[in-house]
XYZ file of C-alpha atoms in Angstrom:
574
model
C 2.634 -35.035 -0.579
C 5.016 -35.930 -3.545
C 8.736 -34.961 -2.781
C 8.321 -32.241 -5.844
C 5.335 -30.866 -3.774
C 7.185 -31.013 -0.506
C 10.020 -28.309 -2.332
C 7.664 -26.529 -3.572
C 5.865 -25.859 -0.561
C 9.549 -25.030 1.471
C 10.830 -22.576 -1.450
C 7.671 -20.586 -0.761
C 7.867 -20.320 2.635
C 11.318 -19.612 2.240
C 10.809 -16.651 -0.396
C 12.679 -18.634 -3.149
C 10.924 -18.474 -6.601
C 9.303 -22.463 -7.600
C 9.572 -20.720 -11.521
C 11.945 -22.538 -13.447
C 15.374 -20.778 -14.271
C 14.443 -19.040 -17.777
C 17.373 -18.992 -20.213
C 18.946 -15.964 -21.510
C 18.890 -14.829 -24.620
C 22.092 -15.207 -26.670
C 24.178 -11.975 -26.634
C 24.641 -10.147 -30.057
C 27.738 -9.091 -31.179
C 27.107 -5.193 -29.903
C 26.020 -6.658 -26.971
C 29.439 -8.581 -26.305
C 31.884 -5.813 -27.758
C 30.320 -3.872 -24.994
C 30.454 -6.338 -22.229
C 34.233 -6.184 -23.595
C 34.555 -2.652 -23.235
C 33.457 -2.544 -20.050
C 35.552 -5.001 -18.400
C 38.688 -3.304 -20.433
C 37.473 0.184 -18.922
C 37.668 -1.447 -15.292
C 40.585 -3.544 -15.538
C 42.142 -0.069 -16.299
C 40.275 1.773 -13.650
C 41.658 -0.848 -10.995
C 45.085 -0.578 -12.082
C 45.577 3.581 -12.672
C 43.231 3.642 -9.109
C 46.121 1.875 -7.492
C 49.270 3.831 -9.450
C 47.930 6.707 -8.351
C 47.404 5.846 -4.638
C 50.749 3.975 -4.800
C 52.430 7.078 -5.558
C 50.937 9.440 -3.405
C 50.939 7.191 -0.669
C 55.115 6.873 -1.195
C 55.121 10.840 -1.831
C 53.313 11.035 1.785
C 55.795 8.473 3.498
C 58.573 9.561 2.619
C 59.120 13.300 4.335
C 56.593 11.558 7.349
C 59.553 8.825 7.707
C 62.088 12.020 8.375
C 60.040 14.045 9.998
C 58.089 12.088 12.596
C 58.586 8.074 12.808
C 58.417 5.021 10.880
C 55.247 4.043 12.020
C 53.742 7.635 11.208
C 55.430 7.501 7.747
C 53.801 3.585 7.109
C 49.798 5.115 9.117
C 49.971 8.245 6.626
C 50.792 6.083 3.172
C 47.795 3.754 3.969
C 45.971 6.630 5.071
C 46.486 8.289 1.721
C 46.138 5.293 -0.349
C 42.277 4.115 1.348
C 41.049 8.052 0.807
C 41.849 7.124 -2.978
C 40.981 3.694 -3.567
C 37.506 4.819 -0.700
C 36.569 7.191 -3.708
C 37.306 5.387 -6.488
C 35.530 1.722 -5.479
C 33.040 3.528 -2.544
C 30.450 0.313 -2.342
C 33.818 -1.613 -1.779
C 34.996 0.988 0.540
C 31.690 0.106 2.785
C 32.508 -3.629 2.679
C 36.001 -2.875 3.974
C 35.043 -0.282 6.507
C 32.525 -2.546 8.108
C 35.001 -5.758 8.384
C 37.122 -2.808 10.013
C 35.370 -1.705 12.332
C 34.937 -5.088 15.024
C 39.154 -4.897 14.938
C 39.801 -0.842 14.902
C 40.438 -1.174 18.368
C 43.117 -4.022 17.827
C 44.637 -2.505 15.510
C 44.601 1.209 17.458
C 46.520 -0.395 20.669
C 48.413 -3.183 18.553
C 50.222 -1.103 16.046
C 49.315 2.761 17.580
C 49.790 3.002 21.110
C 46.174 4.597 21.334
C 46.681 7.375 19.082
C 43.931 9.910 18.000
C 44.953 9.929 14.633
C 44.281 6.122 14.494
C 40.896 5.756 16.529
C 39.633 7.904 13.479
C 41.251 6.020 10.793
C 38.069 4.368 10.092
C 36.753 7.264 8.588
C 39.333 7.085 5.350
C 37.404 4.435 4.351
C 33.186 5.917 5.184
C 33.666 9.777 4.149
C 35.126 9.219 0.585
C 32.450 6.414 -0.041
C 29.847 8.561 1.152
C 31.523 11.580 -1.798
C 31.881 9.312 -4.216
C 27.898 7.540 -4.273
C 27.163 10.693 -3.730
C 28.844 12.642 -6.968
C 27.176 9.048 -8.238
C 23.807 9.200 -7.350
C 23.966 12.965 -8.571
C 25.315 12.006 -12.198
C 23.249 8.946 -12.583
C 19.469 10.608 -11.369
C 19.377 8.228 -8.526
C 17.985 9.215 -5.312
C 19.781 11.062 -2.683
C 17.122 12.046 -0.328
C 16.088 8.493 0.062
C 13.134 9.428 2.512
C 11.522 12.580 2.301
C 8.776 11.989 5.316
C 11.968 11.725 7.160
C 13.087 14.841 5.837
C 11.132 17.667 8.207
C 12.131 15.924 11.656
C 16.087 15.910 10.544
C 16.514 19.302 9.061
C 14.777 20.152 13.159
C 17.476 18.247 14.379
C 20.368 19.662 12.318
C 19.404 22.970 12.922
C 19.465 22.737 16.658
C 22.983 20.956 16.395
C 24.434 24.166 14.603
C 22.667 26.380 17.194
C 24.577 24.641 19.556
C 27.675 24.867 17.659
C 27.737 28.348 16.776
C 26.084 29.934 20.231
C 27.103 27.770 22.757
C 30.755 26.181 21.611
C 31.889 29.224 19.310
C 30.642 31.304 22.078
C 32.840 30.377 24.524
C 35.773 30.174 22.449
C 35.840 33.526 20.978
C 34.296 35.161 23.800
C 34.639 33.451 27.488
C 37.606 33.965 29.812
C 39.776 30.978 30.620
C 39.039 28.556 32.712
C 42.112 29.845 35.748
C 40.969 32.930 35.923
C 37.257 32.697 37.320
C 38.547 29.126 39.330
C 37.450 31.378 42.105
C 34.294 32.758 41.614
C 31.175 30.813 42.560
C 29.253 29.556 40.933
C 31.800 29.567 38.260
C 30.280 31.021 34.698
C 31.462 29.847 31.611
C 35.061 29.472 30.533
C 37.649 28.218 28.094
C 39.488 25.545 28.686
C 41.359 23.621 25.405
C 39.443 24.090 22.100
C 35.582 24.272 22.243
C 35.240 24.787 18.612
C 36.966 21.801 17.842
C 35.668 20.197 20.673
C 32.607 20.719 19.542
C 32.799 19.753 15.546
C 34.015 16.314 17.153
C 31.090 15.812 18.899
C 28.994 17.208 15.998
C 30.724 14.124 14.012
C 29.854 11.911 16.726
C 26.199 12.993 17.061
C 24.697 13.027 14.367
C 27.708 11.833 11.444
C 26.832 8.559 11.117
C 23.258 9.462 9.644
C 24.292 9.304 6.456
C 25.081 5.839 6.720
C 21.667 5.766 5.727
C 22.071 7.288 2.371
C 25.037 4.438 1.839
C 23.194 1.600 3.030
C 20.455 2.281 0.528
C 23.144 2.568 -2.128
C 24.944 -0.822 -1.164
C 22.020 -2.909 -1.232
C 21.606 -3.875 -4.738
C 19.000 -7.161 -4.419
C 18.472 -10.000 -2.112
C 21.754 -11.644 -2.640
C 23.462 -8.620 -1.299
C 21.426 -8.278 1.504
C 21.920 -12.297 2.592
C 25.662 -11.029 1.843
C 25.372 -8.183 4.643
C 23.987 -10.406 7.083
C 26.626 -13.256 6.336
C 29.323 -11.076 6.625
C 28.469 -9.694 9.905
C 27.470 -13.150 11.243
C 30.727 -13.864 10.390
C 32.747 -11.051 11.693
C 30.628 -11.549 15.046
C 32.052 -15.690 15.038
C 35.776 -14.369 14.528
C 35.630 -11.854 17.165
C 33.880 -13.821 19.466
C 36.486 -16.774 19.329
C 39.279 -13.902 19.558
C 37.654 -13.143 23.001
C 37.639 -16.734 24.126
C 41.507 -17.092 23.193
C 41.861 -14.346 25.047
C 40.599 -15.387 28.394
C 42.226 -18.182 27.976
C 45.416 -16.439 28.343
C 44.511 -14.949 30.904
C 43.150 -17.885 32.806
C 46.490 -19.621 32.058
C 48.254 -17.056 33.004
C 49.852 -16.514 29.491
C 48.903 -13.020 29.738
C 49.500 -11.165 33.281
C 46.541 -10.698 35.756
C 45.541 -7.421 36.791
C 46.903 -8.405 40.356
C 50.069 -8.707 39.297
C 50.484 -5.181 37.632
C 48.657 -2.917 40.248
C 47.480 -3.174 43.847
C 44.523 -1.325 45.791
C 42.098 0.844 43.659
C 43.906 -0.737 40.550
C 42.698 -3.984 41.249
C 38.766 -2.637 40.349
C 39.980 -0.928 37.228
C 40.218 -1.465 33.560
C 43.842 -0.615 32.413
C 46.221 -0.892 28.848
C 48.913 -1.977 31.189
C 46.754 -5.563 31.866
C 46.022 -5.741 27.986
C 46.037 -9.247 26.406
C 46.277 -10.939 22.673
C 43.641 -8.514 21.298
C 41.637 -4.887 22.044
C 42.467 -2.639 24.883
C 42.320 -1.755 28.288
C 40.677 -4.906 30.702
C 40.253 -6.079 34.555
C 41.045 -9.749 35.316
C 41.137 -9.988 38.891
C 39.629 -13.271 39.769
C 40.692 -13.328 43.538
C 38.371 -10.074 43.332
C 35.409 -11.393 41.095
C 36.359 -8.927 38.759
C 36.388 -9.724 35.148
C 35.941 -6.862 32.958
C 37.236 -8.324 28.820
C 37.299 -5.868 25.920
C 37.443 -8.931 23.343
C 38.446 -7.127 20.087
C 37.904 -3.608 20.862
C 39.225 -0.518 22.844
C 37.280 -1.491 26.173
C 35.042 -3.244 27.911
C 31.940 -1.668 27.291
C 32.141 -1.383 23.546
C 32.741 -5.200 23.545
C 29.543 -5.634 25.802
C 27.340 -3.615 23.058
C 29.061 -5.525 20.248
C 27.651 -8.259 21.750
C 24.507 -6.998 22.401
C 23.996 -5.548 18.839
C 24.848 -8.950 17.062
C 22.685 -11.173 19.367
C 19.949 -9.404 16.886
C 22.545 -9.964 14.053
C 22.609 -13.601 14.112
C 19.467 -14.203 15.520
C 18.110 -12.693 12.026
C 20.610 -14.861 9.954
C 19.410 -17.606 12.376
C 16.242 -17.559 11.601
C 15.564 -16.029 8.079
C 18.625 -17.336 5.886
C 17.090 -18.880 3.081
C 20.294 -21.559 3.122
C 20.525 -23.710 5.767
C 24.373 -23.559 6.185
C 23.936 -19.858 6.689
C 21.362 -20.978 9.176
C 23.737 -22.692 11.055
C 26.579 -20.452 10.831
C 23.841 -17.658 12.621
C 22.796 -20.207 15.323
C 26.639 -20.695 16.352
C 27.183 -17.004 16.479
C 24.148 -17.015 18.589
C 25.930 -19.432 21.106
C 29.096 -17.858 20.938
C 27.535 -14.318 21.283
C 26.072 -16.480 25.026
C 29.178 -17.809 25.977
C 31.206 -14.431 25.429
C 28.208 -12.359 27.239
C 28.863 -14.596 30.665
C 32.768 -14.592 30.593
C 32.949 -10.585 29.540
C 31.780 -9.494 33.407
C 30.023 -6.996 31.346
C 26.375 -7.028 33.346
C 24.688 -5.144 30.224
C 25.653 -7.947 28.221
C 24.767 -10.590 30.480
C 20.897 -9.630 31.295
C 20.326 -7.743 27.595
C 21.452 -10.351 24.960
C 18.538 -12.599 26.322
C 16.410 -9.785 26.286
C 17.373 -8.760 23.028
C 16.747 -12.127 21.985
C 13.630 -12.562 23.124
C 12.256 -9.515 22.394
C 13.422 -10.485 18.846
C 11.310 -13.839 19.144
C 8.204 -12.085 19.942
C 8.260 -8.605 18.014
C 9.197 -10.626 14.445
C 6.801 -13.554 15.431
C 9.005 -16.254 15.634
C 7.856 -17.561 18.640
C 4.887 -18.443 17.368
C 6.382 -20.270 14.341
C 6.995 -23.373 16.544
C 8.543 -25.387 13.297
C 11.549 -23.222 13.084
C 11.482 -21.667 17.164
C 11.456 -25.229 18.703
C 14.544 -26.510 16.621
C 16.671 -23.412 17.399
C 15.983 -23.192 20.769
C 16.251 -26.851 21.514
C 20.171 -26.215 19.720
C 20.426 -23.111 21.943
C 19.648 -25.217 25.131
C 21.650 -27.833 24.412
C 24.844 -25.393 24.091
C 24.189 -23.704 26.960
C 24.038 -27.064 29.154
C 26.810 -27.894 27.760
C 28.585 -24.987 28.744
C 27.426 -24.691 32.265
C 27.710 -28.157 32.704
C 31.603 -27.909 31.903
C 31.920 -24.413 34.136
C 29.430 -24.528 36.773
C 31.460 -22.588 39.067
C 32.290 -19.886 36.693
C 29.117 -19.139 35.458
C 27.846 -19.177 39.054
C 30.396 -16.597 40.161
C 29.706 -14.137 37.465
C 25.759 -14.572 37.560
C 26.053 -13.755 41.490
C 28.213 -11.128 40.518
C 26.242 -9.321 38.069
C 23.039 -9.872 40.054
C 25.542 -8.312 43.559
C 26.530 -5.454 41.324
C 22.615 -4.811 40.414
C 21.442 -5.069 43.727
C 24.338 -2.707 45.091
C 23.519 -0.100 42.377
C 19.902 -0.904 40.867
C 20.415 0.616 37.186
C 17.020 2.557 37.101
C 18.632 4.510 40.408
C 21.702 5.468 38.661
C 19.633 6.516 35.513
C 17.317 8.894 37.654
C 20.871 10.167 39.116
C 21.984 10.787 35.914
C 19.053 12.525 34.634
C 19.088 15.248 37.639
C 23.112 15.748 37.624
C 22.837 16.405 33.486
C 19.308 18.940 34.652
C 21.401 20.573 37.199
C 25.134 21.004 35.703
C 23.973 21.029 32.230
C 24.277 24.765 31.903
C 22.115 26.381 29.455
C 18.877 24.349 30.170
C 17.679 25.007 26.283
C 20.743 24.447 24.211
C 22.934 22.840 26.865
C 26.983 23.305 27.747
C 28.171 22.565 24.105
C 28.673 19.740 21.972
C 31.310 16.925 22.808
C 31.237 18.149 26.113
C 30.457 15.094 27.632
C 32.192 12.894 24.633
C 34.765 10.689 25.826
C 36.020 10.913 22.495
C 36.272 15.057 22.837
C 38.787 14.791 25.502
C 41.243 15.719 23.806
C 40.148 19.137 23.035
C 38.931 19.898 26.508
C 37.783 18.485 29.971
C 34.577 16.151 29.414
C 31.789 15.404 31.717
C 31.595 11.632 32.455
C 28.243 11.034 31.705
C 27.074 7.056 31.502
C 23.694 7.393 30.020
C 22.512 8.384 26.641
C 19.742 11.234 27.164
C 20.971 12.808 29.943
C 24.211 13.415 27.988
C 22.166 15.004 25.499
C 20.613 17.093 27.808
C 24.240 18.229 29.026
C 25.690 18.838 25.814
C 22.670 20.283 23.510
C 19.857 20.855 25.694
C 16.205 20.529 26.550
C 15.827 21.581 22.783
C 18.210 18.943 21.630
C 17.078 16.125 23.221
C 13.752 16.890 21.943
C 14.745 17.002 18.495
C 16.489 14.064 18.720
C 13.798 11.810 20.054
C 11.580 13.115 17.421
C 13.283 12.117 14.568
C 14.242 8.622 16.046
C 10.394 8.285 16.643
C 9.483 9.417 12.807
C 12.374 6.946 11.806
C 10.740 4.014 13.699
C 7.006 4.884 12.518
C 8.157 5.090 8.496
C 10.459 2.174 8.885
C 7.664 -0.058 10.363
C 5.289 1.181 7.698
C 7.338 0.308 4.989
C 8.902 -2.991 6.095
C 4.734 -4.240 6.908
C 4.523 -3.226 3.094
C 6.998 -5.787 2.256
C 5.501 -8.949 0.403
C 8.558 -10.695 -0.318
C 8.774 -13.344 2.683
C 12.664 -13.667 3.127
C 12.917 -9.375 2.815
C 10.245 -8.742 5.558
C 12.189 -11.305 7.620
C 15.100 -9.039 7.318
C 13.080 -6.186 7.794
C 11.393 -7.139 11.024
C 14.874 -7.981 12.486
C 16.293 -4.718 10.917
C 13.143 -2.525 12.184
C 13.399 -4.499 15.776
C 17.183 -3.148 15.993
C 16.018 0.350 15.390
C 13.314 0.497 18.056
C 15.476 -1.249 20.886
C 18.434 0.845 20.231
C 16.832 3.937 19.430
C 15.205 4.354 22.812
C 17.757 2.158 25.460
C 18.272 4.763 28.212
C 21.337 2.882 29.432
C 25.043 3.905 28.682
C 25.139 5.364 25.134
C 25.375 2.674 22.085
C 24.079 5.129 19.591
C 28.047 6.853 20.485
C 29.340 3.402 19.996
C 31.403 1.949 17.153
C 30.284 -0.169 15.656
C 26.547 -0.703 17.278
C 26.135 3.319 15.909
C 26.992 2.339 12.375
C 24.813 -0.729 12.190
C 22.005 1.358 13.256
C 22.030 3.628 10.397
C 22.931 1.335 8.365
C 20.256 -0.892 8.744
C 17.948 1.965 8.529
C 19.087 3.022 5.129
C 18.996 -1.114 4.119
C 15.356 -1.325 5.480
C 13.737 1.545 3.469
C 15.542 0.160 0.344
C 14.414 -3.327 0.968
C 10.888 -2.138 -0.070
C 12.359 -0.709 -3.699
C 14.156 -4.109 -4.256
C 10.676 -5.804 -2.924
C 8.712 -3.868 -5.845
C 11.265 -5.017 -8.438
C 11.288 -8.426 -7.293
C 7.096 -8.515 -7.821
C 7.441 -6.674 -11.409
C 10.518 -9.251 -12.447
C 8.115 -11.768 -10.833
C 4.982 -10.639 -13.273
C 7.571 -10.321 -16.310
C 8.599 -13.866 -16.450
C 4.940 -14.584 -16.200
C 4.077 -12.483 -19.012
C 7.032 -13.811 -20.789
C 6.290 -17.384 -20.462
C 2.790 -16.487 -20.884
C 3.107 -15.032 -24.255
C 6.517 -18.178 -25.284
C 3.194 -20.214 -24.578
C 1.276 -18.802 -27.145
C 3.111 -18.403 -29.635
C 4.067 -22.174 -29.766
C -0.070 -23.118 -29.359
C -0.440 -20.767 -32.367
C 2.581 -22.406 -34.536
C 1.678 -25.308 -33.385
C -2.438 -24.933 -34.468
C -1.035 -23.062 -37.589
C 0.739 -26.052 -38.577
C -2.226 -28.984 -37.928
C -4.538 -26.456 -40.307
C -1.705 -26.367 -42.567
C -2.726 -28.918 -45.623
C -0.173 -31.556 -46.793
């Protein structure tokens, strides 16, 4: 096979086009005063966009600086400033907001001291985007129910949520007695304590207000370049993070950053604190006396780093394996390793026994496996790493697979889910529509006591009920069936690459009964995100084919014409 041949054949199986580049046509002089115009218009947008926020931003700081603090005065300018800019530029709003999110809790115990205010501060940059494409989609006749199937099973859903809202959480706020005056009657009925309300539109938000991530993932994802850029970027973000997690064990094996020994004693030593935080995220346990290792890498704790992990062992796995450019390939294979190496040191045992899993169930669900050209490579580059590694820490990784497997065997997960399901049946309350929302949402607390729940569905059960839960599990099962039906509709081979990994994601998250990632930033917003991306991967499929069939057309009819000018002019006489 000639070397021609040989590119040929690898561009195809790669999903890049073998047609030559066709030239454009020269612009006309309309075409480039408009192109002009356009530009002009904006250049000015950019630069009023950022007056404006400028000055409102200064407007903001400057009675916040009297008032309240420095820091306030500085959190409330940039506040003010990303709600404009989020509305004026919302696609780059979404690019912003997602390299956010892997640092938010860096920059919430860095700069904020934990505050509420800043734990949201995400949002400045999703709600205005979402407004904005929108107001856009609206003016511009593009869809805005971007799956209508899906359409039945979430209006269910939403309508339970407000039940709950309005009969349950409004309920008790307008209606039940506080909490310290039936403390003595048993069993107690129920009471107010804090704000339920407000308690409860926080969990709302929680819930169910990432959904229309959806609706902004379809939006972002313009062609195929942009969704190679997605999956770059977040191979990327995973590769920074993931070497901020190593420097930070390192400090704390060096003893740069205190041990957990040496601020606390007795129960402390077993638990995660902001007074042992090191270099980057929040609250972690490092006592290695005690086998306990519990690292938060870049975010607010341990377990949010252990499903970061988890979520972007699928996210480079899929830029592993279906980047079209082989730098890109190897960029997603390193995240892969690092993603390994940071699952062992964490001490987080979800992360230690699922990112395999994950992986693997990755390998077989998008067929990979049996693809032994590309498996054999990776996995021979996978196995090399981890020798390497274990090789240089035997001891280490010893310790923390004998702890994880000790901390399995002395509480077997599937017995502390079954707990879990018959505490939430039992102190759940209202067995249909359940206590309230955010009722067991850590994030809630501040509004009101919170049950400590540590599984997904039986916190639903607690907070919206039998009915709820139901609801719920219906429309993540329609999501799964129409996602699967239209990424197997997919032609294009480097999209339905995407799409398997993208569809794989939804099904594994959708359903884990353990802890609650669909309630964690960012695994919750990758979800829907990647749900929106997937359905719109089958409209940029479609226009891929027709641009496909129009060059072939084009060059088609370039073809004849020249055969007929060129017949026309051997008939021609002398």
């Amino acid at each position: 096979m000639t070397a021609s041949k040989t590119r040929k054949f690898r561009n195809r199986k790669r999903g890049v086009s073998n047609a030559p580049p066709s030239t454009p046509a020269p612009l006309s002089r309309k075409e480039k005063m408009a192109l002009k115009r356009q530009e002009r218009q904006k250049r000015q947008k950019l630069i009023s966009s950022w007056a404006i926020a400028l000055t409102l931003g200064i407007l903001v700081a400057l009675p916040s600086f009297f008032i309240l603090s420095p820091k306030m005065a500085a959190a409330a300018a940039l506040g003010v400033m990303a709600l404009i800019l989020s509305y004026q530029f919302p696609k780059s709003a979404l690019w912003v907001f997602l390299i956010y999110m892997p640092f938010g809790g860096t920059v919430v115990y860095a700069f904020a001291g934990g505050n509420l205010i800043f734990q949201i501060a995400k949002d400045v940059f999703y709600i205005p985007a979402l407004f904005a494409l929108l107001i856009q989609a609206w003016k511009n006749r593009k869809p805005i129910i971007i799956a209508k199937p899906l359409m039945p099973t979430l209006m269910i859903l939403s309508i339970v949520c407000l039940m709950v809202l309005v009969f349950i959480n409004l309920r008790i706020q307008l209606l039940a007695p506080a909490c310290n005056l039936v403390s003595n009657i048993n069993p107690p009925p129920p009471c107010k304590e804090g704000q339920p309300f407000l308690q409860g539109i926080l969990g709302l938000k929680i819930f169910v207000g990432y959904i229309p991530l959806m609706f902004c993932g379809y939006h972002l994802i313009e062609d195929k370049q942009t969704v190679l850029k997605l999956g770059r970027l977040l191979a990327v973000l995973a590769i920074i993070c993931c070497l901020l997690a190593l420097v930070q064990y390192q400090f704390l094996k060096s003893g740069r950053c205190q041990a957990t020994s040496e601020l606390t004693s007795g129960a402390g030593l077993f638990r995660a604190s902001l007074d042992a935080r090191c270099f980057v995220g929040g609250s972690l346990l490092y006592t290695p006396a005690q086998n306990q290792i519990r690292l938060p890498g870049t975010f607010v704790s341990p377990w949010h780093w252990g499903w970061f992990l988890i979520a972007n062992s699928a996210i480079c796995f899929t830029v592993a394996f279906f980047e079209t450019s082989r730098f890109w390939q190897l960029i997603g294979l390193g995240g892969m390793a690092l993603v390994f190496i940071n699952a062992v040191i964490s001490g987080q045992r979800a992360a230690l026994f699922l990112v395999p899993v994950f992986i693997f169930l990755m390998l077989v669900l998008t067929g990979q496996l049996f693809r032994l050209k590309r498996f054999i490579p990776i996995a021979m580059a996978i196995a090399v790493v981890g020798i390497i590694f274990v090789s240089a820490n035997p001891e280490f990784v010893t310790d923390r697979v004998n702890s994880a497997i000790g901390r399995w065997n002395a509480s077997p997960p599937q017995e502390f889910i079954i707990k879990q399901w018959q505490w939430a049946m039992t102190n759940g309350g209202n067995i249909l529509l359940g206590s309230g929302l955010g009722k067991a949402t850590n994030s809630a607390r501040s509004f009101g006591s919170v049950a400590f729940i540590e599984t997904y569905h039986p916190k639903l059960i607690y907070e919206v009920g039998m009915l709820g839960l139901i609801a719920f599990l219906g429309f993540i099962t329609h999501l799964v069936i129409y996602t699967f039906k239209k990424y197997r509709s997919i032609k294009d081979p480097t999209l339905q690459s995407f799409a398997s990994g993208f569809w794989v994601f939804l099904l594994f998250l959708g359903y884990f009964p353990y802890w609650y990632p669909l309630d964690t930033d960012p695994v919750a917003v990758y979800y829907w995100l990647f749900a929106g991306v997937l359905i719109k991967l089958t409209v940029i499929d479609k226009q891929e084919r027709e641009q496909e069939v129009h060059n072939i057309l084009s060059k088609n009819r370039k073809n004849r014409k020249q055969f007929k000018s060129l017949k026309k002019r051997r008939t021609t006489p002398s």
